[in-house]
Short mmCIF file of C-alpha atoms in Angstrom, two decimals:
data_model
loop_
_atom_site.label_atom_id
_atom_site.label_comp_id
_atom_site.label_asym_id
_atom_site.label_seq_id
_atom_site.Cartn_x
_atom_site.Cartn_y
_atom_site.Cartn_z
CA UNK S 316 -53.46 -23.87 53.61
CA UNK S 317 -50.69 -22.88 51.24
CA UNK S 318 -48.43 -20.09 52.27
CA UNK S 319 -47.86 -17.40 49.69
CA UNK S 320 -44.21 -17.25 50.63
CA UNK S 321 -43.94 -13.73 49.31
CA UNK S 322 -41.37 -13.00 51.98
CA UNK S 323 -39.47 -16.26 52.12
CA UNK S 324 -35.82 -15.87 51.33
CA UNK S 325 -34.50 -18.16 48.64
CA UNK S 326 -37.94 -18.60 47.07
CA UNK S 327 -39.28 -16.94 43.99
CA UNK S 328 -43.02 -16.43 44.41
CA UNK S 329 -45.23 -16.04 41.39
CA UNK S 330 -48.77 -14.76 41.26
CA UNK S 331 -50.76 -18.01 41.31
CA UNK S 332 -53.92 -16.28 40.08
CA UNK S 333 -52.41 -15.82 36.62
CA UNK S 334 -53.59 -17.92 33.67
CA UNK S 335 -51.43 -21.04 33.10
CA UNK S 336 -49.78 -19.60 29.98
CA UNK S 337 -48.98 -16.33 31.81
CA UNK S 338 -47.56 -18.29 34.73
CA UNK S 339 -45.42 -20.29 32.31
CA UNK S 340 -44.20 -17.07 30.69
CA UNK S 341 -43.31 -15.55 34.08
CA UNK S 342 -41.44 -18.73 35.05
CA UNK S 343 -39.41 -18.59 31.84
CA UNK S 344 -38.66 -14.90 32.35
CA UNK S 345 -37.29 -15.66 35.81
CA UNK S 346 -35.20 -18.51 34.45
CA UNK S 347 -33.91 -16.16 31.74
CA UNK S 348 -33.05 -13.62 34.45
CA UNK S 349 -30.82 -16.09 36.27
CA UNK S 350 -29.27 -17.26 32.96
CA UNK S 351 -28.56 -13.66 31.94
CA UNK S 352 -26.76 -12.98 35.24
CA UNK S 353 -24.79 -16.23 34.99
CA UNK S 354 -23.73 -15.57 31.39
CA UNK S 355 -22.70 -12.01 32.17
CA UNK S 356 -20.81 -13.08 35.30
CA UNK S 357 -18.93 -15.73 33.34
CA UNK S 358 -17.56 -13.03 31.02
CA UNK S 359 -15.81 -11.18 33.85
CA UNK S 360 -12.02 -11.26 33.88
CA UNK S 361 -11.89 -10.59 37.62
CA UNK S 362 -14.56 -10.63 40.34
CA UNK S 363 -16.48 -7.39 40.86
CA UNK S 364 -18.35 -6.17 43.93
CA UNK S 365 -22.07 -7.10 43.63
CA UNK S 366 -23.27 -3.50 43.24
CA UNK S 367 -20.67 -2.72 40.57
CA UNK S 368 -21.51 -5.89 38.67
CA UNK S 369 -25.28 -5.32 38.73
CA UNK S 370 -24.98 -1.64 37.82
CA UNK S 371 -22.90 -2.60 34.77
CA UNK S 372 -25.28 -5.41 33.87
CA UNK S 373 -28.17 -2.94 33.95
CA UNK S 374 -26.06 -0.45 32.01
CA UNK S 375 -26.73 2.10 34.75
CA UNK S 376 -23.27 2.80 36.25
CA UNK S 377 -24.62 5.78 38.21
CA UNK S 378 -26.72 3.45 40.35
CA UNK S 379 -23.68 1.83 41.96
CA UNK S 380 -23.84 3.75 45.26
CA UNK S 381 -27.53 3.20 45.71
CA UNK S 382 -27.11 -0.51 44.92
CA UNK S 383 -24.26 -0.65 47.44
CA UNK S 384 -26.70 0.59 50.07
CA UNK S 385 -28.89 -2.41 49.28
CA UNK S 386 -26.11 -4.89 49.99
CA UNK S 387 -24.06 -3.31 52.81
CA UNK S 388 -24.91 -5.11 56.00
CA UNK S 389 -26.87 -7.89 54.28
CA UNK S 390 -24.88 -10.82 55.67
CA UNK S 391 -27.58 -13.35 54.70
CA UNK S 392 -26.19 -13.32 51.21
CA UNK S 393 -22.77 -14.44 52.44
CA UNK S 394 -24.45 -17.30 54.32
CA UNK S 395 -26.17 -18.28 51.08
CA UNK S 396 -22.82 -18.44 49.32
CA UNK S 397 -20.93 -20.25 52.06
CA UNK S 398 -23.57 -22.74 53.17
CA UNK S 399 -23.10 -24.78 50.00
CA UNK S 400 -19.34 -24.92 50.23
CA UNK S 401 -17.88 -28.40 50.29
CA UNK S 402 -14.78 -28.58 52.46
CA UNK S 403 -14.03 -32.27 51.71
CA UNK S 404 -10.48 -33.14 50.80
CA UNK S 405 -9.57 -32.76 47.17
CA UNK S 406 -12.34 -30.26 46.50
CA UNK S 407 -11.67 -26.61 45.83
CA UNK S 408 -14.08 -24.69 48.09
CA UNK S 409 -13.66 -21.54 45.99
CA UNK S 410 -14.89 -23.32 42.85
CA UNK S 411 -18.29 -23.97 44.43
CA UNK S 412 -18.38 -20.45 45.88
CA UNK S 413 -17.72 -19.00 42.41
CA UNK S 414 -20.49 -21.15 40.97
CA UNK S 415 -22.95 -19.92 43.64
CA UNK S 416 -22.26 -16.19 43.26
CA UNK S 417 -24.41 -15.57 40.14
CA UNK S 418 -27.32 -17.43 41.78
CA UNK S 419 -27.02 -15.34 44.93
CA UNK S 420 -26.79 -12.17 42.82
CA UNK S 421 -30.05 -13.19 41.16
CA UNK S 422 -31.80 -13.74 44.48
CA UNK S 423 -30.43 -10.44 45.78
CA UNK S 424 -31.81 -8.59 42.77
CA UNK S 425 -35.19 -10.28 43.14
CA UNK S 426 -35.55 -10.26 46.93
CA UNK S 427 -34.00 -6.95 47.76
CA UNK S 428 -33.58 -4.51 44.87
CA UNK S 429 -36.85 -5.42 43.14
CA UNK S 430 -38.80 -5.87 46.37
CA UNK S 431 -38.00 -2.70 48.30
CA UNK S 432 -38.73 0.49 46.34
CA UNK S 433 -35.83 2.93 46.11
CA UNK S 434 -34.20 2.17 42.75
CA UNK S 435 -36.95 0.20 41.03
CA UNK S 436 -40.68 0.63 41.54
CA UNK S 437 -43.41 -1.93 40.94
CA UNK S 438 -46.79 -0.66 39.83
CA UNK S 439 -48.28 0.29 43.22
CA UNK S 440 -45.07 1.93 44.40
CA UNK S 441 -44.74 3.69 41.02
CA UNK S 442 -48.35 4.96 41.12
CA UNK S 443 -47.77 6.23 44.65
CA UNK S 444 -44.46 7.89 43.76
CA UNK S 445 -45.94 9.52 40.66
CA UNK S 446 -49.08 10.59 42.56
CA UNK S 447 -51.35 8.86 40.06
CA UNK S 448 -54.22 6.73 41.38
CA UNK S 449 -53.72 2.98 40.97
CA UNK S 450 -56.68 2.68 38.58
CA UNK S 451 -55.46 5.58 36.39
CA UNK S 452 -52.03 3.97 36.33
CA UNK S 453 -53.58 0.83 34.80
CA UNK S 454 -54.71 2.93 31.80
CA UNK S 455 -52.53 1.98 28.77
CA UNK S 456 -52.56 5.63 27.66
CA UNK S 457 -51.02 6.64 30.99
CA UNK S 458 -48.55 3.77 30.99
CA UNK S 459 -47.40 4.72 27.47
CA UNK S 460 -46.10 8.06 28.81
CA UNK S 461 -43.68 6.23 31.09
CA UNK S 462 -42.62 3.58 28.56
CA UNK S 463 -39.06 4.91 28.25
CA UNK S 464 -38.52 4.46 32.00
CA UNK S 465 -39.43 0.76 32.10
CA UNK S 466 -36.96 -1.62 33.72
CA UNK S 467 -35.58 -4.08 31.21
CA UNK S 468 -32.92 -5.94 33.20
CA UNK S 469 -33.05 -9.50 34.53
CA UNK S 470 -36.56 -10.64 35.58
CA UNK S 471 -38.17 -7.75 33.67
CA UNK S 472 -41.45 -8.99 32.33
CA UNK S 473 -42.16 -11.14 35.41
CA UNK S 474 -43.73 -7.99 36.86
CA UNK S 475 -43.93 -4.48 35.38
CA UNK S 476 -41.29 -2.28 37.01
CA UNK S 477 -39.95 1.24 36.43
CA UNK S 478 -36.63 2.95 37.13
CA UNK S 479 -37.13 5.67 39.71
CA UNK S 480 -34.30 7.88 38.43
CA UNK S 481 -35.64 7.69 34.87
CA UNK S 482 -39.11 8.69 36.09
CA UNK S 483 -37.45 11.67 37.78
CA UNK S 484 -35.62 12.64 34.60
CA UNK S 485 -38.82 12.40 32.57
CA UNK S 486 -40.81 14.57 35.01
CA UNK S 487 -37.92 16.98 35.34
CA UNK S 488 -37.57 17.43 31.58
CA UNK S 489 -41.35 17.93 31.27
CA UNK S 490 -41.08 21.11 33.35
CA UNK S 491 -43.68 19.86 35.85
CA UNK S 492 -43.59 19.09 39.55
CA UNK S 493 -44.70 15.46 39.62
CA UNK S 494 -45.94 12.52 37.56
CA UNK S 495 -49.57 13.50 37.99
CA UNK S 496 -48.95 16.92 36.43
CA UNK S 497 -46.95 15.33 33.61
CA UNK S 498 -49.81 12.99 32.65
CA UNK S 499 -52.41 15.75 33.03
CA UNK S 500 -50.34 17.95 30.71
CA UNK S 501 -49.84 15.22 28.09
CA UNK S 502 -53.39 13.91 28.10
CA UNK S 503 -55.10 17.24 28.68
CA UNK S 504 -57.32 16.01 31.49
CA UNK S 505 -57.41 15.82 35.28
CA UNK S 506 -55.75 12.74 36.71
CA UNK S 507 -56.89 11.22 40.01
CA UNK S 508 -54.20 11.42 42.68
CA UNK S 509 -52.81 8.49 44.63
CA UNK S 510 -54.10 8.84 48.17
CA UNK S 511 -52.67 7.41 51.39
CA UNK S 512 -54.20 4.09 52.47
CA UNK S 513 -54.18 5.19 56.13
CA UNK S 514 -55.39 8.79 55.84
CA UNK S 515 -57.27 9.24 52.53
CA UNK S 516 -57.03 13.03 52.87
CA UNK S 517 -53.28 12.89 52.24
CA UNK S 518 -51.47 12.06 49.02
CA UNK S 519 -49.33 8.95 49.30
CA UNK S 520 -45.84 9.06 47.72
CA UNK S 521 -44.50 6.02 49.56
CA UNK S 522 -45.17 2.29 49.70
CA UNK S 523 -46.02 0.14 52.74
CA UNK S 524 -44.17 -3.14 52.38
CA UNK S 525 -46.40 -4.89 54.92
CA UNK S 526 -49.82 -4.00 53.51
CA UNK S 527 -48.62 -3.54 49.91
CA UNK S 528 -50.52 -0.22 49.75
CA UNK S 529 -49.61 3.39 48.97
CA UNK S 530 -48.91 5.37 52.12
CA UNK S 531 -47.96 8.93 53.08
CA UNK S 532 -44.76 9.88 54.89
CA UNK S 533 -46.72 11.16 57.88
CA UNK S 534 -48.74 7.95 58.32
CA UNK S 535 -45.81 5.56 58.08
CA UNK S 536 -42.47 4.71 59.62
CA UNK S 537 -39.09 4.09 58.05
CA UNK S 538 -35.79 3.09 59.57
CA UNK S 539 -36.88 -0.51 60.20
CA UNK S 540 -33.71 -2.54 60.61
CA UNK S 541 -34.32 -5.04 57.80
CA UNK S 542 -35.31 -2.53 55.11
CA UNK S 543 -32.20 -2.03 52.93
CA UNK S 544 -30.78 1.41 53.61
CA UNK S 545 -31.07 2.43 49.95
CA UNK S 546 -34.84 1.80 49.90
CA UNK S 547 -36.05 5.23 50.96
CA UNK S 548 -39.55 4.77 49.52
CA UNK S 549 -40.18 1.55 51.47
CA UNK S 550 -42.16 2.28 54.63
CA UNK S 551 -44.34 0.52 57.18
CA UNK S 552 -47.76 2.14 57.65
CA UNK S 553 -48.32 3.28 61.25
CA UNK S 554 -51.25 0.93 62.09
CA UNK S 555 -49.28 -2.07 60.78
CA UNK S 556 -46.19 -0.81 62.59
CA UNK S 557 -48.00 -0.49 65.93
CA UNK S 558 -49.49 -3.97 65.61
CA UNK S 559 -46.32 -5.68 64.45
CA UNK S 560 -43.78 -3.62 66.39
CA UNK S 561 -42.57 -6.49 68.59
CA UNK S 562 -41.77 -8.47 65.43
CA UNK S 563 -40.15 -5.73 63.41
CA UNK S 564 -36.83 -5.82 65.18
CA UNK S 565 -37.13 -2.39 66.81
CA UNK Y 641 -25.90 26.95 33.16
CA UNK Y 642 -29.57 25.88 32.84
CA UNK Y 643 -31.61 26.39 36.01
CA UNK Y 644 -31.75 23.39 38.31
CA UNK Y 645 -35.15 22.01 39.22
CA UNK Y 646 -36.27 20.24 42.37
CA UNK Y 647 -35.65 16.76 40.91
CA UNK Y 648 -32.13 17.61 39.82
CA UNK Y 649 -31.29 19.16 43.18
CA UNK Y 650 -32.81 16.17 44.93
CA UNK Y 651 -30.56 13.85 42.90
CA UNK Y 652 -27.44 15.84 43.63
CA UNK Y 653 -28.04 15.73 47.39
CA UNK Y 654 -29.00 12.06 47.08
CA UNK Y 655 -25.68 11.16 45.43
CA UNK Y 656 -23.77 12.92 48.20
CA UNK Y 657 -25.96 11.34 50.92
CA UNK Y 658 -25.60 7.79 49.50
CA UNK Y 659 -21.81 8.10 49.45
CA UNK Y 660 -21.71 9.43 52.98
CA UNK Y 661 -23.98 6.64 54.24
CA UNK Y 662 -21.76 4.00 52.61
CA UNK Y 663 -18.72 5.61 54.23
CA UNK Y 664 -20.35 5.49 57.68
CA UNK Y 665 -21.52 1.88 57.22
CA UNK Y 666 -18.07 0.73 56.15
CA UNK Y 667 -16.53 2.36 59.20
CA UNK Y 668 -19.19 1.15 61.65
CA UNK Y 669 -20.33 4.70 62.41
CA UNK Y 670 -23.97 4.94 63.41
CA UNK Y 671 -25.83 7.42 61.19
CA UNK Y 672 -29.57 8.10 61.04
CA UNK Y 673 -31.96 8.17 59.26
CA UNK Y 674 -30.97 4.73 58.04
CA UNK Y 675 -33.48 4.30 55.23
CA UNK Y 676 -35.22 7.65 54.72
CA UNK Y 677 -33.73 10.34 52.51
CA UNK Y 678 -33.72 13.36 54.84
CA UNK Y 679 -33.40 16.16 52.25
CA UNK Y 680 -36.37 17.65 50.45
CA UNK Y 681 -36.18 20.11 47.56
CA UNK Y 682 -39.27 22.28 47.11
CA UNK Y 683 -40.10 25.27 44.95
CA UNK Y 684 -40.25 28.40 47.11
CA UNK Y 685 -41.22 30.61 44.17
CA UNK Y 686 -40.42 30.82 40.43
CA UNK Y 687 -36.76 31.57 41.07
CA UNK Y 688 -35.96 29.85 44.32
CA UNK Y 689 -35.83 26.28 45.58
CA UNK Y 690 -35.39 25.41 49.22
CA UNK Y 691 -33.54 22.27 50.21
CA UNK Y 692 -34.41 21.40 53.78
CA UNK Y 693 -33.73 18.57 56.16
CA UNK Y 694 -37.18 17.14 56.88
CA UNK Y 695 -35.73 15.19 59.78
CA UNK Y 696 -32.49 15.71 61.67
CA UNK Y 697 -29.37 13.86 60.60
CA UNK Y 698 -28.33 12.03 63.73
CA UNK Y 699 -24.75 10.96 64.47
CA UNK Y 700 -25.34 8.40 67.18
CA UNK Y 701 -22.64 7.66 69.77
CA UNK Y 702 -19.61 8.95 67.89
CA UNK Y 703 -16.29 9.65 69.61
CA UNK Y 704 -16.28 12.85 71.64
CA UNK Y 705 -12.61 13.21 70.66
CA UNK Y 706 -12.00 11.73 67.22
CA UNK Y 707 -8.31 10.99 67.71
CA UNK Y 708 -8.71 9.30 71.09
CA UNK Y 709 -9.25 5.53 71.05
CA UNK Y 710 -10.85 5.40 74.51
CA UNK Y 711 -12.83 8.59 74.02
CA UNK Y 712 -16.19 9.18 75.69
CA UNK Y 713 -19.08 9.22 73.26
CA UNK Y 714 -21.23 12.05 71.99
CA UNK Y 715 -24.50 12.33 70.05
CA UNK Y 716 -24.81 15.02 67.39
CA UNK Y 717 -27.79 16.23 65.41
CA UNK Y 718 -27.86 18.46 62.36
CA UNK Y 719 -30.81 20.21 60.71
CA UNK Y 720 -31.63 23.30 58.69
CA UNK Y 721 -32.16 24.45 55.13
CA UNK Y 722 -30.60 26.14 52.15
CA UNK Y 723 -32.23 28.26 49.46
CA UNK Y 724 -30.98 28.05 45.89
CA UNK Y 725 -31.53 30.84 43.38
CA UNK Y 726 -32.30 29.00 40.14
CA UNK Y 727 -31.30 31.96 37.96
CA UNK Y 728 -27.67 31.35 38.87
CA UNK Y 729 -27.89 28.00 40.70
CA UNK Y 730 -26.23 29.54 43.74
CA UNK Y 731 -27.17 29.33 47.39
CA UNK Y 732 -28.50 32.68 48.64
CA UNK Y 733 -29.62 31.71 52.12
CA UNK Y 734 -28.63 28.99 54.52
CA UNK Y 735 -29.14 28.31 58.18
CA UNK Y 736 -27.88 25.02 59.54
CA UNK Y 737 -27.79 24.06 63.19
CA UNK Y 738 -25.59 21.48 64.87
CA UNK Y 739 -26.34 20.33 68.39
CA UNK Y 740 -24.06 18.24 70.59
CA UNK Y 741 -25.57 16.07 73.32
CA UNK Y 742 -24.41 13.93 76.18
CA UNK Y 743 -26.86 11.02 76.15
CA UNK Y 744 -26.67 8.68 79.16
CA UNK Y 745 -27.20 4.97 78.46
CA UNK Y 746 -30.60 3.83 79.66
CA UNK Y 747 -30.42 1.04 82.21
CA UNK Y 748 -33.91 -0.17 81.40
CA UNK Y 749 -34.95 -0.85 77.82
CA UNK Y 750 -37.71 1.40 76.54
CA UNK Y 751 -37.14 4.09 79.18
CA UNK Y 752 -36.55 7.54 77.78
CA UNK Y 753 -33.42 9.14 79.11
CA UNK Y 754 -32.70 12.83 79.52
CA UNK Y 755 -29.84 14.17 77.44
CA UNK Y 756 -27.73 17.18 78.34
CA UNK Y 757 -26.96 19.68 75.58
CA UNK Y 758 -23.25 20.44 75.23
CA UNK Y 759 -23.41 23.02 72.47
CA UNK Y 760 -25.74 24.43 69.87
CA UNK Y 761 -24.14 26.17 66.89
CA UNK Y 762 -26.05 27.74 64.04
CA UNK Y 763 -24.17 28.45 60.82
CA UNK Y 764 -25.72 31.30 58.83
CA UNK Y 765 -25.30 32.82 55.43
CA UNK Y 766 -27.43 35.35 53.58
CA UNK Y 767 -26.85 37.04 50.23
CA UNK Y 768 -26.56 39.95 49.88
CA UNK Y 769 -24.52 40.26 53.04
CA UNK Y 770 -25.89 42.47 55.80
CA UNK Y 771 -24.08 45.25 57.58
CA UNK Y 772 -22.16 44.10 60.67
CA UNK Y 773 -22.88 40.49 59.81
CA UNK Y 774 -19.85 38.52 58.62
CA UNK Y 775 -20.89 36.97 55.28
CA UNK Y 776 -20.52 33.52 56.80
CA UNK Y 777 -20.87 33.28 60.54
CA UNK Y 778 -21.79 31.04 63.44
CA UNK Y 779 -23.83 31.84 66.50
CA UNK Y 780 -23.66 29.77 69.65
CA UNK Y 781 -26.64 29.37 71.92
CA UNK Y 782 -27.55 27.11 74.78
CA UNK Y 783 -31.23 26.77 73.93
CA UNK Y 784 -31.87 23.13 73.10
CA UNK Y 785 -33.93 22.31 70.06
CA UNK Y 786 -37.65 21.60 70.48
CA UNK Y 787 -37.91 17.92 71.52
CA UNK Y 788 -40.88 17.44 69.15
CA UNK Y 789 -38.67 18.14 66.17
CA UNK Y 790 -36.04 15.76 67.49
CA UNK Y 791 -38.56 12.94 67.59
CA UNK Y 792 -39.03 13.18 63.82
CA UNK Y 793 -35.98 10.98 63.57
CA UNK Y 794 -37.25 7.81 65.17
CA UNK Y 795 -33.74 6.80 66.23
CA UNK Y 796 -33.65 9.64 68.75
CA UNK Y 797 -35.06 7.93 71.82
CA UNK Y 798 -34.28 10.61 74.37
CA UNK Y 799 -35.52 13.97 75.54
CA UNK Y 800 -33.56 17.12 76.13
CA UNK Y 801 -33.05 17.84 79.80
CA UNK Y 802 -34.15 21.20 81.16
CA UNK Y 803 -30.69 21.67 82.61
CA UNK Y 804 -28.49 22.83 79.75
CA UNK Y 805 -25.08 24.40 79.99
CA UNK Y 806 -24.38 27.98 81.06
CA UNK Y 807 -26.37 30.63 79.17
CA UNK Y 808 -24.51 31.78 76.04
CA UNK Y 809 -24.30 35.21 74.48
CA UNK Y 810 -26.06 34.16 71.34
CA UNK Y 811 -25.80 37.43 69.38
CA UNK Y 812 -22.04 37.06 68.91
CA UNK Y 813 -21.43 36.33 65.26
CA UNK Y 814 -18.22 34.40 64.77
CA UNK Y 815 -16.88 34.71 61.21
CA UNK Y 816 -16.48 31.26 59.70
CA UNK Y 817 -15.77 29.50 56.45
CA UNK Y 818 -18.78 28.78 54.24
CA UNK Y 819 -20.38 25.99 56.24
CA UNK Y 820 -22.82 24.22 53.96
CA UNK Y 821 -24.13 20.75 54.83
CA UNK Y 822 -21.11 19.05 53.28
CA UNK Y 823 -18.65 21.26 55.18
CA UNK Y 824 -20.49 20.79 58.47
CA UNK Y 825 -20.46 17.02 57.98
CA UNK Y 826 -16.72 17.22 57.25
CA UNK Y 827 -16.32 19.28 60.42
CA UNK Y 828 -18.23 16.75 62.54
CA UNK Y 829 -16.24 13.84 61.09
CA UNK Y 830 -12.92 15.66 61.56
CA UNK Y 831 -13.66 16.22 65.23
CA UNK Y 832 -15.54 13.03 66.07
CA UNK Y 833 -14.25 10.13 63.96
CA UNK Y 834 -10.80 8.48 63.86
CA UNK Y 835 -8.35 10.50 61.69
CA UNK Y 836 -7.91 7.84 58.94
CA UNK Y 837 -11.71 7.56 58.65
CA UNK Y 838 -12.01 11.33 58.28
CA UNK Y 839 -9.26 11.44 55.65
CA UNK Y 840 -11.10 8.91 53.46
CA UNK Y 841 -14.32 10.85 53.84
CA UNK Y 842 -12.64 14.16 53.03
CA UNK Y 843 -11.25 12.72 49.80
CA UNK Y 844 -14.68 11.39 48.87
CA UNK Y 845 -16.43 14.69 49.72
CA UNK Y 846 -13.91 16.70 47.73
CA UNK Y 847 -14.70 14.58 44.69
CA UNK Y 848 -18.44 15.09 45.12
CA UNK Y 849 -18.75 18.64 46.40
CA UNK Y 850 -19.23 20.24 42.98
CA UNK Y 851 -22.58 18.47 42.78
CA UNK Y 852 -24.29 20.67 45.35
CA UNK Y 853 -24.68 24.41 44.72
CA UNK Y 854 -22.34 26.84 46.48
CA UNK Y 855 -23.02 30.25 48.02
CA UNK Y 856 -23.47 33.44 46.04
CA UNK Y 857 -21.19 36.10 47.38
CA UNK Y 858 -21.61 39.28 45.30
CA UNK Y 859 -19.38 41.22 47.69
CA UNK Y 860 -16.67 38.60 47.55
CA UNK Y 861 -16.89 37.83 43.86
CA UNK Y 862 -14.07 40.19 42.92
CA UNK Y 863 -12.03 39.36 45.98
CA UNK Y 864 -8.79 37.55 45.07
CA UNK Y 865 -9.57 34.86 47.63
CA UNK Y 866 -12.78 33.95 45.89
CA UNK Y 867 -11.05 32.37 42.92
CA UNK Y 868 -11.71 29.47 42.84
CA UNK Y 869 -14.99 30.22 44.55
CA UNK Y 870 -15.14 26.94 46.39
CA UNK Y 871 -12.27 28.08 48.62
CA UNK Y 872 -14.96 29.67 50.79
CA UNK Y 873 -16.33 26.30 51.74
CA UNK Y 874 -15.25 25.10 55.16
CA UNK Y 875 -14.40 21.75 53.62
CA UNK Y 876 -11.54 23.37 51.71
CA UNK Y 877 -10.03 24.61 54.96
CA UNK Y 878 -8.84 21.16 55.92
CA UNK Y 879 -5.41 20.36 54.50
CA UNK Y 880 -4.12 17.14 53.01
CA UNK Y 881 -3.19 14.53 55.54
CA UNK Y 882 0.19 13.59 54.03
CA UNK Y 883 2.41 16.65 54.83
CA UNK Y 884 1.14 16.83 58.40
CA UNK Y 885 1.64 13.13 59.00
CA UNK Y 886 5.10 13.32 57.45
CA UNK Y 887 5.98 16.27 59.69
CA UNK Y 888 4.79 14.40 62.76
CA UNK Y 889 6.75 11.31 61.72
CA UNK Y 890 9.92 13.42 61.29
CA UNK Y 891 9.38 15.07 64.66
CA UNK Y 892 8.98 11.68 66.34
CA UNK Y 893 12.05 10.17 64.69
CA UNK Y 894 14.10 13.26 65.57
#
């Protein structure tokens, strides 16, 4: 049986249920993402900290602190850089390290920033955050309202993703309290709310990274050691937490 | 100034919180919650927004005496809320509590230990000021916080022992600086982290403090001390490190 490898570090996993042409397009978009990072990194006059570099690449300098919280303490990335270093005589170890950095930055963006909701939200996390049911959020009319908040950095297009802070700005400027109210106001109809996958009486708001489902704050746990500390919307639903607790590094 | 809304307030506290978390991480100081954002801004009514700590901020095993290398350790929790008047974007009400605990190290993993409360200080402010209440004041009590509330921060793996310290006269109102969340955090770091670590944090907080709203003080508005208004914040009561250090250095060399 094939493993999905959604969680494997150093692997990019694509949705295998896509049509061949869609799969090919996603693959190219990922390749483009890495190329974009490499090209931009090559233009630097001096090395920049990862969070500073990515925030400039995304043209979102304000995100630097939040991005820093995604990398602080993540020593795996250093291992990725150093494990390919060749210490043989006559070779410059720093040359190989420099060559590896853009690749590692790409994996970091994909595996950490894009995976754990806090800065960027994939569709389920976005629906949950906006309090719009997943099916309503598939509606092109609804999606159109949030078009200006779409993520367009490296790997955009491989999966639809939205900037959390831009969603906030949009809701805030609409004079409403949440995404659901914004859509209801714009479309002039009631919009189904996004309910918690553990207790359907509660609205969700957060995202369980184990079950991939919307979850409420009350029915989930945060503070798991391997969730990046900037990913405040990433949670583990309580039933999954109780079952997996011995494995979660608590 | 246009009225702030819950999202804007949320972002302002988030920016401050992110910076503080980075500071703690870089200096190997244990701070909880690690992933959750503990502040929540909610509309109280058409003109007021409350910003509350939905779970306590927990300073885990910090130095009891910041300047002492071999200091014993102390655990500190902080919780409370502030209310912002959106007509002026000023804080009109705040009540923030800091509790200091002695938490013994558990010998067996998974066993809950009983912590002893050292102090419990509540910093209060209400506008307009009340008679016989200093505008900004602190009250000390020995009553430990409800353990149920403590457990909201999953890092707190201990219960509060029944045996606290001596009963305190909790109605004494000690006049203080304006102790908002930022000032209280500065106060905790000044007392419980190494001096160079505090100095870096103080510089960073001073740069960011304008982002969170400050207290309305109608009575103090015309007072010469209130210009600039931020001088009321406890944070501003800490002086630059340089002159003091220089003075100490001179004293030593003399």
